[in-house]
Short mmCIF file of C-alpha atoms (C1' of nucleotides) in Angstrom, two decimals:
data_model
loop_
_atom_site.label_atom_id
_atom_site.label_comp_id
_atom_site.label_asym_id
_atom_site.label_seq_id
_atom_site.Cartn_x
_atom_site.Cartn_y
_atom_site.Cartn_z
CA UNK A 1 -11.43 -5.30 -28.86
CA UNK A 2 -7.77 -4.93 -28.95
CA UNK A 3 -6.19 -6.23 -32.18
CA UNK A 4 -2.08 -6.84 -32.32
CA UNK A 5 -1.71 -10.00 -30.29
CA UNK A 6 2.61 -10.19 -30.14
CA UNK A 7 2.25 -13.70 -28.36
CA UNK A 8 1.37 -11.79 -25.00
CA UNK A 9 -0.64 -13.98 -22.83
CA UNK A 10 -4.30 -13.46 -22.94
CA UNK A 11 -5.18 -12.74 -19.66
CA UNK A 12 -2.46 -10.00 -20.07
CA UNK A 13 -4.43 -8.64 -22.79
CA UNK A 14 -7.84 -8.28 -20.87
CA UNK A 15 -5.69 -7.04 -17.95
CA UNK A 16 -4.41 -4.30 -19.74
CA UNK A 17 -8.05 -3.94 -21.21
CA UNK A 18 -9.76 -3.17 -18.02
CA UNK A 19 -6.47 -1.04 -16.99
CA UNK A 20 -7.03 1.09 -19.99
CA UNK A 21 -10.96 1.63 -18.80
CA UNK A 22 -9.77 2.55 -15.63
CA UNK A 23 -7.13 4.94 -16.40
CA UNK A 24 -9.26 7.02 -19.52
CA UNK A 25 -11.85 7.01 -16.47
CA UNK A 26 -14.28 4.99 -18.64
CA UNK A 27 -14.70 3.29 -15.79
CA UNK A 28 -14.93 5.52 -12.75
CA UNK A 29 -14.28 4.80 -8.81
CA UNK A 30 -17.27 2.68 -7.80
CA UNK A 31 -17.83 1.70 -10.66
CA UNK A 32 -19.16 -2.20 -11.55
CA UNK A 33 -17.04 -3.90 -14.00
CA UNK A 34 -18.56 -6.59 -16.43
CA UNK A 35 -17.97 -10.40 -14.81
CA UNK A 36 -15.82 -12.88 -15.37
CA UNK A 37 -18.17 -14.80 -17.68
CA UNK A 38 -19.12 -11.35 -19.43
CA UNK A 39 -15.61 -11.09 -20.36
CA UNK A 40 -14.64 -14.58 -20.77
CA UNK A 41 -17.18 -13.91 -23.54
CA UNK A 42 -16.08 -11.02 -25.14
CA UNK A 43 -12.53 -12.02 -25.13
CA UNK A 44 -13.38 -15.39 -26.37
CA UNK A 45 -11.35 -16.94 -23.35
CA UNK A 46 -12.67 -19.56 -21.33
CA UNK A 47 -13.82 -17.83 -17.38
CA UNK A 48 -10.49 -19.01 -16.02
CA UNK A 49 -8.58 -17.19 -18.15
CA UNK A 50 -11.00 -14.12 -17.22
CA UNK A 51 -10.68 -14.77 -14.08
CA UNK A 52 -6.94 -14.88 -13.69
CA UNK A 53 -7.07 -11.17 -15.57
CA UNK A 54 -9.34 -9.69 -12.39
CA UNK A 55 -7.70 -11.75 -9.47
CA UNK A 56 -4.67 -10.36 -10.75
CA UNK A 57 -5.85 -6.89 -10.69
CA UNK A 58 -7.78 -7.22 -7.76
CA UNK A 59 -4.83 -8.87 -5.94
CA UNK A 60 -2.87 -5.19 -6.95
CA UNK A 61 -5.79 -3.12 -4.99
CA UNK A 62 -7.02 -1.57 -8.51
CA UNK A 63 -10.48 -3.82 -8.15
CA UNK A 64 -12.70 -5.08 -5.37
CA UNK A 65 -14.74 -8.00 -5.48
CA UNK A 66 -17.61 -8.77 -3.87
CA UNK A 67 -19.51 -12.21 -4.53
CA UNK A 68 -23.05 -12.33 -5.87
CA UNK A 69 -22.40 -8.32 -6.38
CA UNK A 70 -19.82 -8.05 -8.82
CA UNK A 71 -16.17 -6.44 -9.27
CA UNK A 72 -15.80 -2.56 -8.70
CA UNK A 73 -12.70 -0.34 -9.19
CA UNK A 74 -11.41 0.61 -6.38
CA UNK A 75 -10.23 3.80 -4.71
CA UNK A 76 -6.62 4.81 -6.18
CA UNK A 77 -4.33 3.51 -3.46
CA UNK A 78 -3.11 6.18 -1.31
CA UNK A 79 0.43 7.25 -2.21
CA UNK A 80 3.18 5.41 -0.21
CA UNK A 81 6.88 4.76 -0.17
CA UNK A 82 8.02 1.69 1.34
CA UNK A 83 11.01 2.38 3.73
CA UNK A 84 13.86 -0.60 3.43
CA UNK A 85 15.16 -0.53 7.50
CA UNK A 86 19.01 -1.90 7.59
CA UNK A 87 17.26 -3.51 10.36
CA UNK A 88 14.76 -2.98 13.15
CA UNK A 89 15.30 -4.93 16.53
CA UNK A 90 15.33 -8.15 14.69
CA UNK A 91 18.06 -10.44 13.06
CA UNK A 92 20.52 -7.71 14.41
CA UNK A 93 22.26 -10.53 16.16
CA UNK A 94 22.80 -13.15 13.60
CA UNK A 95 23.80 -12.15 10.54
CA UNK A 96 26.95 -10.00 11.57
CA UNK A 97 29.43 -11.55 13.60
CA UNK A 98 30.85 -8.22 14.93
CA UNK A 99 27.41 -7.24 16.41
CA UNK A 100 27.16 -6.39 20.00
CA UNK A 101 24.74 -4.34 21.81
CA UNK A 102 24.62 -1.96 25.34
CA UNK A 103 21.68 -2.57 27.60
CA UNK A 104 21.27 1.46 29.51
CA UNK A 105 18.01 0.64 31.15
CA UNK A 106 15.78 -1.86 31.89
CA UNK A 107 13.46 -1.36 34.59
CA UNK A 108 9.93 -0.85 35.38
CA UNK A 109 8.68 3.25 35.07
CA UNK A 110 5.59 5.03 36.07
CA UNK A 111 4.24 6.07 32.39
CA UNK A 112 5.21 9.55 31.46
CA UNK A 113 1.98 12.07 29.35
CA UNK A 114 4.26 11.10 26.24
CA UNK A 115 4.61 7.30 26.20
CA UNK A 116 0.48 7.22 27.97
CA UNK A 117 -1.07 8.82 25.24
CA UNK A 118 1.79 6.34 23.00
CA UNK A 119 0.28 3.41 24.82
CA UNK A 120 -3.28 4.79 25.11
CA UNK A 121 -2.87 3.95 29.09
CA UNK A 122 -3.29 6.51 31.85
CA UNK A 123 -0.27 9.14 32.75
CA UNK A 124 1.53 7.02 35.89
CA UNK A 125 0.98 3.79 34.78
CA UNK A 126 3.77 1.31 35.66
CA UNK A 127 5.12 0.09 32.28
CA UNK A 128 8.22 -1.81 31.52
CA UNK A 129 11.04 -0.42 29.61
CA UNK A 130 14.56 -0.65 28.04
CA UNK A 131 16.83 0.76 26.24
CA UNK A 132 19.65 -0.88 24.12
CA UNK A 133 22.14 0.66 22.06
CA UNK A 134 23.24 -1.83 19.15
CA UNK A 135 26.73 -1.73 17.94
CA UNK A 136 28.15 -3.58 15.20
CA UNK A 137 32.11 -2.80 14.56
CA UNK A 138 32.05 -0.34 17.12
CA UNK A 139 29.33 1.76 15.53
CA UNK A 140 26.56 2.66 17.13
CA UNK A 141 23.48 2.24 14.46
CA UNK A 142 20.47 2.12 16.42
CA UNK A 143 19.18 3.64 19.72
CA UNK A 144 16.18 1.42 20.59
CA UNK A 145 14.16 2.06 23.58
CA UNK A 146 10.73 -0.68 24.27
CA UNK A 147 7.86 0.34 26.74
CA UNK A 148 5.70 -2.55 27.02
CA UNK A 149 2.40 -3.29 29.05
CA UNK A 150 3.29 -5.74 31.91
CA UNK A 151 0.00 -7.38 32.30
CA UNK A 152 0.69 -8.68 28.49
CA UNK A 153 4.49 -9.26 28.53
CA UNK A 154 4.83 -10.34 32.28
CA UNK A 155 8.24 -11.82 31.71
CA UNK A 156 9.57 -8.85 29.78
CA UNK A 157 12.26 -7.94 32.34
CA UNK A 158 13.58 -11.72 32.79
CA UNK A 159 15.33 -11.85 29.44
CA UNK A 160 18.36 -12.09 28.45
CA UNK A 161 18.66 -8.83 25.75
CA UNK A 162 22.47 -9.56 25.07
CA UNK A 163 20.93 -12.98 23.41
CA UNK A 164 18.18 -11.68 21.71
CA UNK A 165 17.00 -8.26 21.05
CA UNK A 166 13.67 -6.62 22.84
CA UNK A 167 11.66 -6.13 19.87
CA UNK A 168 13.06 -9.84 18.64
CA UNK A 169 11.49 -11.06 21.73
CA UNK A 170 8.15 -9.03 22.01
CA UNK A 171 7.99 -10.64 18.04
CA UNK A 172 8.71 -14.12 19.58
CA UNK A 173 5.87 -13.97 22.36
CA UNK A 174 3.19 -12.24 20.72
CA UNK A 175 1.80 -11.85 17.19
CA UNK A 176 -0.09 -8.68 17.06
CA UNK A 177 -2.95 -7.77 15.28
CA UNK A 178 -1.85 -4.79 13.85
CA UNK A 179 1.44 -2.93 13.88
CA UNK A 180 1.45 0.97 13.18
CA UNK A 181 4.87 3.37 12.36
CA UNK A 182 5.64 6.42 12.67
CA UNK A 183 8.59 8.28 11.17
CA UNK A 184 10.01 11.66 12.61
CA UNK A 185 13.17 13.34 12.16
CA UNK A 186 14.74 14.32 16.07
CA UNK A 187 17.31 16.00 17.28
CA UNK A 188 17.80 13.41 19.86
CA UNK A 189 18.51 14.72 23.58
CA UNK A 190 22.50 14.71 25.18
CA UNK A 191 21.84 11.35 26.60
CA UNK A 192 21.05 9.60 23.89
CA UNK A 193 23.44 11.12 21.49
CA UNK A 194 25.98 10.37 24.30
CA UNK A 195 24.93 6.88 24.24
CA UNK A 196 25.28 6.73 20.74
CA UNK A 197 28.65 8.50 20.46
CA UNK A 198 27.14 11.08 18.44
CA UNK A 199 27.63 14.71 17.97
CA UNK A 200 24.80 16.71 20.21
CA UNK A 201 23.58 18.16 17.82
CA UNK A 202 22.45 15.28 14.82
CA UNK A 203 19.39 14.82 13.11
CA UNK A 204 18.52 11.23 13.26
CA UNK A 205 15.23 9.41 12.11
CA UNK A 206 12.93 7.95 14.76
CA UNK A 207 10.91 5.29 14.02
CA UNK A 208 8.21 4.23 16.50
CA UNK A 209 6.54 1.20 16.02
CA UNK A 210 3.44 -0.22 18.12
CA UNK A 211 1.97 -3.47 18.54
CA UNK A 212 -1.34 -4.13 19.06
CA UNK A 213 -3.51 -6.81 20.11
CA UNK A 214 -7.35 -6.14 19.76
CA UNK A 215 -7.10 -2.45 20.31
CA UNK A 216 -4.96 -2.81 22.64
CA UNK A 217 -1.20 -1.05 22.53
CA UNK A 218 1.08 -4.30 23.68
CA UNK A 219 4.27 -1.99 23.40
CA UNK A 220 5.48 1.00 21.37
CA UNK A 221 9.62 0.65 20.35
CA UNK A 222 10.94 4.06 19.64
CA UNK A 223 14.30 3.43 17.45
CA UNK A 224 16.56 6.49 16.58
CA UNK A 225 19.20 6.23 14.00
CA UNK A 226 21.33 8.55 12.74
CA UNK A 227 20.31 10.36 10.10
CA UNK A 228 24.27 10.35 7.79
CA UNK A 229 23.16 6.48 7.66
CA UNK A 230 20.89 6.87 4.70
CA UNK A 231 17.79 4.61 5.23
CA UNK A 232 16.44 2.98 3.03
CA UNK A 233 16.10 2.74 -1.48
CA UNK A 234 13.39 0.67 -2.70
CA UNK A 235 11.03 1.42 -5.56
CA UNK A 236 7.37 1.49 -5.36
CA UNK B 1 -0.28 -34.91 5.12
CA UNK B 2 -2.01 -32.75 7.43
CA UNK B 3 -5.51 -33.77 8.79
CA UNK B 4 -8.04 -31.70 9.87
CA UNK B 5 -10.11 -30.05 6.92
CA UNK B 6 -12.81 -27.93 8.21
CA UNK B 7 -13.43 -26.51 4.84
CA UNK B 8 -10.48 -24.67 4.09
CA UNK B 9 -9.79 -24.43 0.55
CA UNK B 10 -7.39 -27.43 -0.34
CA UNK B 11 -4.92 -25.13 -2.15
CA UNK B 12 -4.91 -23.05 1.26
CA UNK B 13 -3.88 -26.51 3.11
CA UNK B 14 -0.72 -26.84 0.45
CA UNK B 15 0.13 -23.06 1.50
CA UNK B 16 0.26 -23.62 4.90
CA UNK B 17 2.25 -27.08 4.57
CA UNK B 18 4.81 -25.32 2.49
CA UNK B 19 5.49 -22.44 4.96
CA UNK B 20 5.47 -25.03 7.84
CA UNK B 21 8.36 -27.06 6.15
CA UNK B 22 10.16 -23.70 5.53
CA UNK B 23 9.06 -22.05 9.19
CA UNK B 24 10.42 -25.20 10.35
CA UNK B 25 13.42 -25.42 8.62
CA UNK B 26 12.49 -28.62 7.11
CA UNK B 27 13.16 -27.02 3.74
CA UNK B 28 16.02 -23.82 3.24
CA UNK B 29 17.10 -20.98 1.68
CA UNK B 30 17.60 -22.05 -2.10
CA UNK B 31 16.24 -25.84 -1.45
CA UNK B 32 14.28 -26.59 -4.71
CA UNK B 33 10.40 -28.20 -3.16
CA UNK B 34 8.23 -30.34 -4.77
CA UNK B 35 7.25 -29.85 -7.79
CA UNK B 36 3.68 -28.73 -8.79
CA UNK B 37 3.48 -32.40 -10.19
CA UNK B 38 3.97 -33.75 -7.21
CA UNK B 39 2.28 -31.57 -4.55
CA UNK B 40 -1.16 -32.55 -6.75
CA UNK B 41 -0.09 -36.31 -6.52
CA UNK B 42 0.89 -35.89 -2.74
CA UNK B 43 -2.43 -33.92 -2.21
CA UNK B 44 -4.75 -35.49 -4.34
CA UNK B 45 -5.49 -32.49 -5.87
CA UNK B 46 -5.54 -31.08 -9.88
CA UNK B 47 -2.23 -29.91 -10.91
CA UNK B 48 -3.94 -26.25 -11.00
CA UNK B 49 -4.90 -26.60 -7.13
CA UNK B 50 -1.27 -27.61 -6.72
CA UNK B 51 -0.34 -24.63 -9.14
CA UNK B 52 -2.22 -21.90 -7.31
CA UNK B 53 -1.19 -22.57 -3.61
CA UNK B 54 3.14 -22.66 -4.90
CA UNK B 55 1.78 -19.34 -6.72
CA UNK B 56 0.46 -17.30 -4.48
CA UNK B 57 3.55 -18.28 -2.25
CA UNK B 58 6.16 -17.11 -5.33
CA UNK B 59 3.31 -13.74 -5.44
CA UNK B 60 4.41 -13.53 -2.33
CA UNK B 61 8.29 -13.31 -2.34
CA UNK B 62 8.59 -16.69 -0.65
CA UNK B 63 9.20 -19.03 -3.07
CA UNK B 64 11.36 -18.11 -6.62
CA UNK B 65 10.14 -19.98 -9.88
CA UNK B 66 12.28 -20.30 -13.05
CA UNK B 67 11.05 -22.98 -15.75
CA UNK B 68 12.64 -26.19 -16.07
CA UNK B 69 14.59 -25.85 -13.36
CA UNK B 70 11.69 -25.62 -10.45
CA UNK B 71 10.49 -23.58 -7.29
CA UNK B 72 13.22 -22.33 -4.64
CA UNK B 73 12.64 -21.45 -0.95
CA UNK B 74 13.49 -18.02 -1.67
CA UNK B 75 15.48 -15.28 1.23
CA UNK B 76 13.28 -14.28 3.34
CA UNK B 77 12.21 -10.40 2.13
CA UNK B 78 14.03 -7.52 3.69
CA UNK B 79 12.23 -6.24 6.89
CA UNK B 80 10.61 -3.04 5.24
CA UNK B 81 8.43 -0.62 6.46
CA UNK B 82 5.65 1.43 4.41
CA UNK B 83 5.15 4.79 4.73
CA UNK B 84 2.29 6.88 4.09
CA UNK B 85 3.47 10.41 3.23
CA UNK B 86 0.79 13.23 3.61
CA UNK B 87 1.15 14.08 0.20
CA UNK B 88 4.71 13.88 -2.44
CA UNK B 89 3.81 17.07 -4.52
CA UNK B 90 0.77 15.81 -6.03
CA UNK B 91 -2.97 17.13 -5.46
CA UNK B 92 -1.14 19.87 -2.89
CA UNK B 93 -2.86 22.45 -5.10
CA UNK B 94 -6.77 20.85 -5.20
CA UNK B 95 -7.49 19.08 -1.85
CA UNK B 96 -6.55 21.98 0.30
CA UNK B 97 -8.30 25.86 -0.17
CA UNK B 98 -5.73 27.27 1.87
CA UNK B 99 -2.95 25.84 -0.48
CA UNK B 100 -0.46 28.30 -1.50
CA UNK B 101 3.38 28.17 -2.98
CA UNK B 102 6.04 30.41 -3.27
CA UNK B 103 8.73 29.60 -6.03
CA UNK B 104 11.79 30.35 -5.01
CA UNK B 105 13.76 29.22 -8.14
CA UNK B 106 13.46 28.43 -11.49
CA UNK B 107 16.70 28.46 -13.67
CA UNK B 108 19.17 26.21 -15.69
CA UNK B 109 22.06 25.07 -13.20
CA UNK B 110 25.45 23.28 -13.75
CA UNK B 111 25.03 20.24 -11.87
CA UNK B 112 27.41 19.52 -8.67
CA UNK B 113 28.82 16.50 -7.90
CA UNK B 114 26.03 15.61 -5.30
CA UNK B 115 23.16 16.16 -8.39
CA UNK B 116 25.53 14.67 -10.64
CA UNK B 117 26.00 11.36 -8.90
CA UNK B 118 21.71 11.68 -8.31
CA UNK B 119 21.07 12.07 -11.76
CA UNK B 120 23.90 9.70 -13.15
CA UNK B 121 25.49 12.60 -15.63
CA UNK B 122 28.77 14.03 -15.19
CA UNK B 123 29.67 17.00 -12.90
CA UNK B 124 28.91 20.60 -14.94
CA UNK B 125 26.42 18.99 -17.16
CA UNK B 126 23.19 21.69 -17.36
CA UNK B 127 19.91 20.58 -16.39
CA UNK B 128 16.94 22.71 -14.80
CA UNK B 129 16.10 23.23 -11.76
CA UNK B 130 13.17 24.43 -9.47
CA UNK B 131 12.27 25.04 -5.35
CA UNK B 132 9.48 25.67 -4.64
CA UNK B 133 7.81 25.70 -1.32
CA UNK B 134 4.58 24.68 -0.53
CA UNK B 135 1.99 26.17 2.43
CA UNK B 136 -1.30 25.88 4.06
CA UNK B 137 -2.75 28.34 6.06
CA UNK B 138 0.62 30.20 6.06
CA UNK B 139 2.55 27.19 7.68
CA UNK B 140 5.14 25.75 5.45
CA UNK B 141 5.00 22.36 5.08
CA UNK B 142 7.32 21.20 2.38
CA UNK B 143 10.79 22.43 0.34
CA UNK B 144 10.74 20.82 -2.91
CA UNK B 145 13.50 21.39 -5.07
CA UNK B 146 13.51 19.36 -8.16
CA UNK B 147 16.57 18.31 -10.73
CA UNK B 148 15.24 17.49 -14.42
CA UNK B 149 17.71 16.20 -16.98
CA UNK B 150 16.72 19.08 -20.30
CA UNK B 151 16.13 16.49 -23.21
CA UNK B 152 13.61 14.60 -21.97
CA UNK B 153 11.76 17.20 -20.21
CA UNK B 154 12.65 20.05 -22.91
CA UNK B 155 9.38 22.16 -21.58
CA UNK B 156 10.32 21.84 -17.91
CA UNK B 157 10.96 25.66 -17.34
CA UNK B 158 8.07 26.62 -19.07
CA UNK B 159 5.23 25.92 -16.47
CA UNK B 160 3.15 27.27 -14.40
CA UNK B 161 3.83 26.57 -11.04
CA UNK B 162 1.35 28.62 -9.27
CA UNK B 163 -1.15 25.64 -10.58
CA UNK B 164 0.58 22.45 -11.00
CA UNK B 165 3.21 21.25 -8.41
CA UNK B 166 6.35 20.35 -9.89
CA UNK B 167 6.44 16.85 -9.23
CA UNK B 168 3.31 16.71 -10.62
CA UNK B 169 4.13 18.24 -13.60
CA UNK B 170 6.83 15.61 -13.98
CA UNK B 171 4.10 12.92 -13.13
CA UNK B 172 2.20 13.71 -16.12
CA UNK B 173 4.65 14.14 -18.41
CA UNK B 174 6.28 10.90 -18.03
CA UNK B 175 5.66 7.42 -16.87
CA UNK B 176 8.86 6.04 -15.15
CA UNK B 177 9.52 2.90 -15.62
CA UNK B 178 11.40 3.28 -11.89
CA UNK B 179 10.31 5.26 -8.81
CA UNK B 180 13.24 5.32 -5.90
CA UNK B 181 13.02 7.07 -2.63
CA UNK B 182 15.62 7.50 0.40
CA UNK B 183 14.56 9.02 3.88
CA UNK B 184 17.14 10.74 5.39
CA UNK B 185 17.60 13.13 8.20
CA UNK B 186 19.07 16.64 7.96
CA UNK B 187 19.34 19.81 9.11
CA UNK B 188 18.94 22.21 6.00
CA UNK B 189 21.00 24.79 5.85
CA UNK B 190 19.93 28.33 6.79
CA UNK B 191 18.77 29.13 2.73
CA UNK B 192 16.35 26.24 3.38
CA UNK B 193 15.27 26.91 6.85
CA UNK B 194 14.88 30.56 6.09
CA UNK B 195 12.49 30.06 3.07
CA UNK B 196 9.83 27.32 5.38
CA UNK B 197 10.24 29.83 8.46
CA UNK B 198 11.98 27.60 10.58
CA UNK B 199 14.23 27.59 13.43
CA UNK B 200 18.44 27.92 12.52
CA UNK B 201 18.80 24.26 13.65
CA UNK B 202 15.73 21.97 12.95
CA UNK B 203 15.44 18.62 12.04
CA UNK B 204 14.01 17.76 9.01
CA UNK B 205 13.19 14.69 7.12
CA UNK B 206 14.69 14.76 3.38
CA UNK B 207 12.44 12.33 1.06
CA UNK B 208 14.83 12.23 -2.41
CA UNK B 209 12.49 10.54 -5.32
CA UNK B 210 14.26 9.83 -8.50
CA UNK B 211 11.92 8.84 -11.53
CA UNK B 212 13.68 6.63 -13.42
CA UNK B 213 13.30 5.70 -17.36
CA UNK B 214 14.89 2.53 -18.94
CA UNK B 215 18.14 2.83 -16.76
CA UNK B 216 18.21 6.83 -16.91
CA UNK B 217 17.33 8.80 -14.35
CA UNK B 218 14.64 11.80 -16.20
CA UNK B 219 14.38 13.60 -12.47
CA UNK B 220 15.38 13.66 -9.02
CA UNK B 221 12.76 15.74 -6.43
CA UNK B 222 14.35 16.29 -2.77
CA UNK B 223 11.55 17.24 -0.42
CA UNK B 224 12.25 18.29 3.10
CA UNK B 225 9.55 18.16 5.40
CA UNK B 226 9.80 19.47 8.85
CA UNK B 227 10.39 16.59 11.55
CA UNK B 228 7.95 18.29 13.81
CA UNK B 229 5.20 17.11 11.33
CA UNK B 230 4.97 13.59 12.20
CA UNK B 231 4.97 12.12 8.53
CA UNK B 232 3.07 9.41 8.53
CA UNK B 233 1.76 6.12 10.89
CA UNK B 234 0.96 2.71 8.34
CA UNK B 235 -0.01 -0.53 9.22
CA UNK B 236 2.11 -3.16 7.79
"C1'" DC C 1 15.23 -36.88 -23.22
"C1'" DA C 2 11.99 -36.50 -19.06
"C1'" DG C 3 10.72 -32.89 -16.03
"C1'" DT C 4 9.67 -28.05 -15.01
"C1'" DG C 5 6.73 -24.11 -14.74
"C1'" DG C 6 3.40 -20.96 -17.89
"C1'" DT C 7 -0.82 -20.83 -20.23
"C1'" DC C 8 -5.36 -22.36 -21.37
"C1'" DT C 9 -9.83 -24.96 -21.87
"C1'" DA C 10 -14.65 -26.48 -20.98
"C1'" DG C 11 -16.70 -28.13 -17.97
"C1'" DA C 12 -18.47 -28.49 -12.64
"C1'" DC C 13 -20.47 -27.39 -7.88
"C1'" DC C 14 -20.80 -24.02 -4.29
"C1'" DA C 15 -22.36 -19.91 -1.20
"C1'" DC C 16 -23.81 -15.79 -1.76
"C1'" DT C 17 -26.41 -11.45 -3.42
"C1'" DG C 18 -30.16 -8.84 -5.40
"C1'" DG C 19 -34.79 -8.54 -7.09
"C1'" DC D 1 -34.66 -16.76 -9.25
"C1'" DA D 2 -30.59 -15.71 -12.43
"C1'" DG D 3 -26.10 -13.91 -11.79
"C1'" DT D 4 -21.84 -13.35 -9.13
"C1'" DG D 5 -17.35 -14.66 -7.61
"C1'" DG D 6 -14.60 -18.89 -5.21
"C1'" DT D 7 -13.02 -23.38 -5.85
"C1'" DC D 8 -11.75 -27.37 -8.45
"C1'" DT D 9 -10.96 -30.92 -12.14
"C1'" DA D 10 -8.61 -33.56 -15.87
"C1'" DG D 11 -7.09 -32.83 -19.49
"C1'" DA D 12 -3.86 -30.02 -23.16
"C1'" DC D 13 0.21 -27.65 -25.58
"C1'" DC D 14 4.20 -24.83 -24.95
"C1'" DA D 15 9.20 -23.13 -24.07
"C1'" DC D 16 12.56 -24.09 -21.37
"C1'" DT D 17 16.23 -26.55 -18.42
"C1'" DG D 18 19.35 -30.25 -17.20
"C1'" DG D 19 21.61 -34.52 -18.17
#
DNA sequence: CAGTGGTCTAGACCACTGG
DNA sequence: CAGTGGTCTAGACCACTGG
C-alpha cells in the first residue's frame, strides 16, 4: 500500500494505514475493518504484528472489537479536557510539611432539597457531613465540605480529619464503582469566603465529586477553590 | 509466586504481582524491577507474556522504560480529573437549529502583556483577533474570543463566521502538535457580561485553549461560559 | 561485554460469533 | 462450519546502556 518505509516500525505503518481510512472517512463510524489475518496479509506481517497495529488503536478508543464479529471504528470520542487538580482531598497531608487544615463542622444533618437530589436520597434524610478548610503556609486553598450516607460509612464521624483528610478516608474505606464530577464556577456564600479568608465577593471553582457503589451515591464532596489559583494545564 | 489461577490470563497474574509489590511498597518510586527476562523465567512464561503484562503497566503511566537501562516504578500520575465540556467551539453551528452568533469583533490588535505572555511573542506585536458569542434559543451560552499569531494563519480575518465557529476554523486549518487548557474562575468584566446578557457580577468559568505547533503557540481561544451552566459531570 | 527493552516471526490452541 | 479476536510460545535480530 504505502511505499517510503524510513525504518518506522511496521505496525506503525498499518496503524497509520487504518488511521488514514478513518480520517478520509473511507471507513465510516460502524464500519467493519478487515482482520488481523486480512491485514497481516496484505501488509506481509505476520498476525502479531497486525495485531499489535489494532490493539493499539483500539486501546486509543478509535476501534472496537468484538470477537467472532470483527473490529469496527468507533464513535469519535467526545471532546474532553482533562483538569490537573493541585490536589483534591488526598495526599494534601504528606507531601507539604507546612500543611494544616480547619475542621468547621462535622456533625450529622437532616438532608437539605440540594444535597437529596445530590445524593439521590429523600429531602430530610439524616446524612453525615463536614467541612474542612485546608491551609498550607497560611493559605487557604481548598474549602471541602463531604456529605456521606451513614448506613455505608458508619464510622464517618469517629475519625480523626486533622490525620487524614475526609475524602482520603472515604478513598481508604470504600472503592466505588463509579465516580462522577462536576465543575461550576460560584460565588461562594459569606461563610465560606470567611472561612477561607477571602474577599466576599470571589469567583472560585467548585468541584463536586460523587462516589458510587452500585447505583448507589456513597457521598458527594463539594470542594471550592479560589478561582486567582489557576487550576489546572495539561494537554489532551 | 502467587497461586490461585482460575483462568486469568498469565500476563494478567504478572500485572497484578507488579502493582502488589509497588501497592505494597515492596518496590519504590524509581526502583528498577525485574527485568522482562526474568519475570518470564520467574513465571514460566514466553518472554512476550512477560513483555506484555510490564507493557501495559508502562501504557499505563506506572512503570517508565528506557532501553538498556530497564523498567522504573514510575511517580504515581497526578490526581487529574476529566472534563466533558458541552461543546469547545466546534459543531455549535450543526447540532443545534436554534444556533445563532453574534460577532462582536474582528480586527488586528497590538497584543498586551497578558496575550503576549499567552501567545509567547513580545508585548505590541500584531496578531488578529475575534469574539464572538455564541446562542441557542436566545440564551447565551459562550464568549469566545480568540488570539491568532498572522503568519501562520495569514487568512484568519477573512472568514465567515456566521458558518464556521472560530475555533473551528482554527481546527481545520491546522493540526497542533499541542492542545493546553486552564479552567479558571472569573468574573468578566461588564464588556463581557453585557454582550452574554448577564448579571454585573456573575461567575463564570474561563476555559483558555492554546493550540500549540512545534514549540509555538499558532492560537490561544478564551471561552467563558456562565457558572450557572453546570459544565460538565465525567466518570473517571 | 552482557543485559536491556523494541520489534518481529510462524506457528499454536482457545472461546466465541454468524450463517 | 469458517472466521474472528484473545492468548501464548520459542525462537530471532536490533540499538542501546552500563561497566
Amino acid at each position: 500500500m504505502t511505499e517510503a518505509t524510513y525504518s518506522l516500525p511496521r505496525y506503525a505503518h498499518i496503524k497509520s494505514y487504518i488511521r488514514n481510512q478513518i480520517e478520509s472517512k473511507q471507513w465510516r463510524v460502524g464500519d467493519c475493518i478487515p482482520s488481523e489475518n486480512r491485514l497481516a496479509e496484505d501488509f506481509s506481517v505476520s498476525r502479531m504484528t497486525a495485531r499489535r497495529a489494532v490493539q493499539e488503536l483500539a486501546d486509543q478508543g478509535l476501534l472496537l472489537r468484538s470477537v467472532g464479529m470483527g473490529t469496527f471504528v468507533a464513535e469519535p470520542p467526545p471532546l474532553s479536557l482533562s483538569l490537573e487538580l493541585p490536589d483534591f482531598g488526598e495526599q494534601f497531608t504528606f507531601t507539604n510539611p507546612h500543611y494544616s487544615n480547619r475542621i468547621i463542622r462535622l456533625d450529622t444533618v437532616a438532608a437539605d432539597r440540594d444535597v437529596a437530589s445530590l445524593l439521590k436520597i429523600t429531602e430530610g434524610d439524616l446524612i453525615y457531613h463536614s467541612v474542612v478548610v485546608h491551609v498550607i503556609n497560611s493559605i487557604a486553598l481548598q474549602w471541602e465540605a463531604c456529605f456521606v450516607t451513614p448506613t455505608l460509612v458508619p464510622a464517618y464521624l469517629k475519625q480523626n480529619y486533622q490525620k487524614v483528610t475526609p475524602q482520603a478516608y472515604l478513598n481508604w474505606v470504600l472503592t466505588p464503582s463509579r465516580i462522577d464530577h462536576q465543575v461550576q464556577a460560584v460565588i461562594p456564600d459569606t461563610e465560606t469566603t470567611g472561612a477561607m479568608g477571602l474577599a466576599t465577593l470571589s469567583a472560585c471553582l467548585q468541584i463536586t465529586r460523587r462516589n458510587w457503589l452500585q447505583g448507589e451515591v456513597v457521598s458527594a464532596t463539594r470542594c471550592i477553590i479560589p478561582g486567582s489559583h489557576k487550576v489546572g494545564v495539561d494537554l489532551d
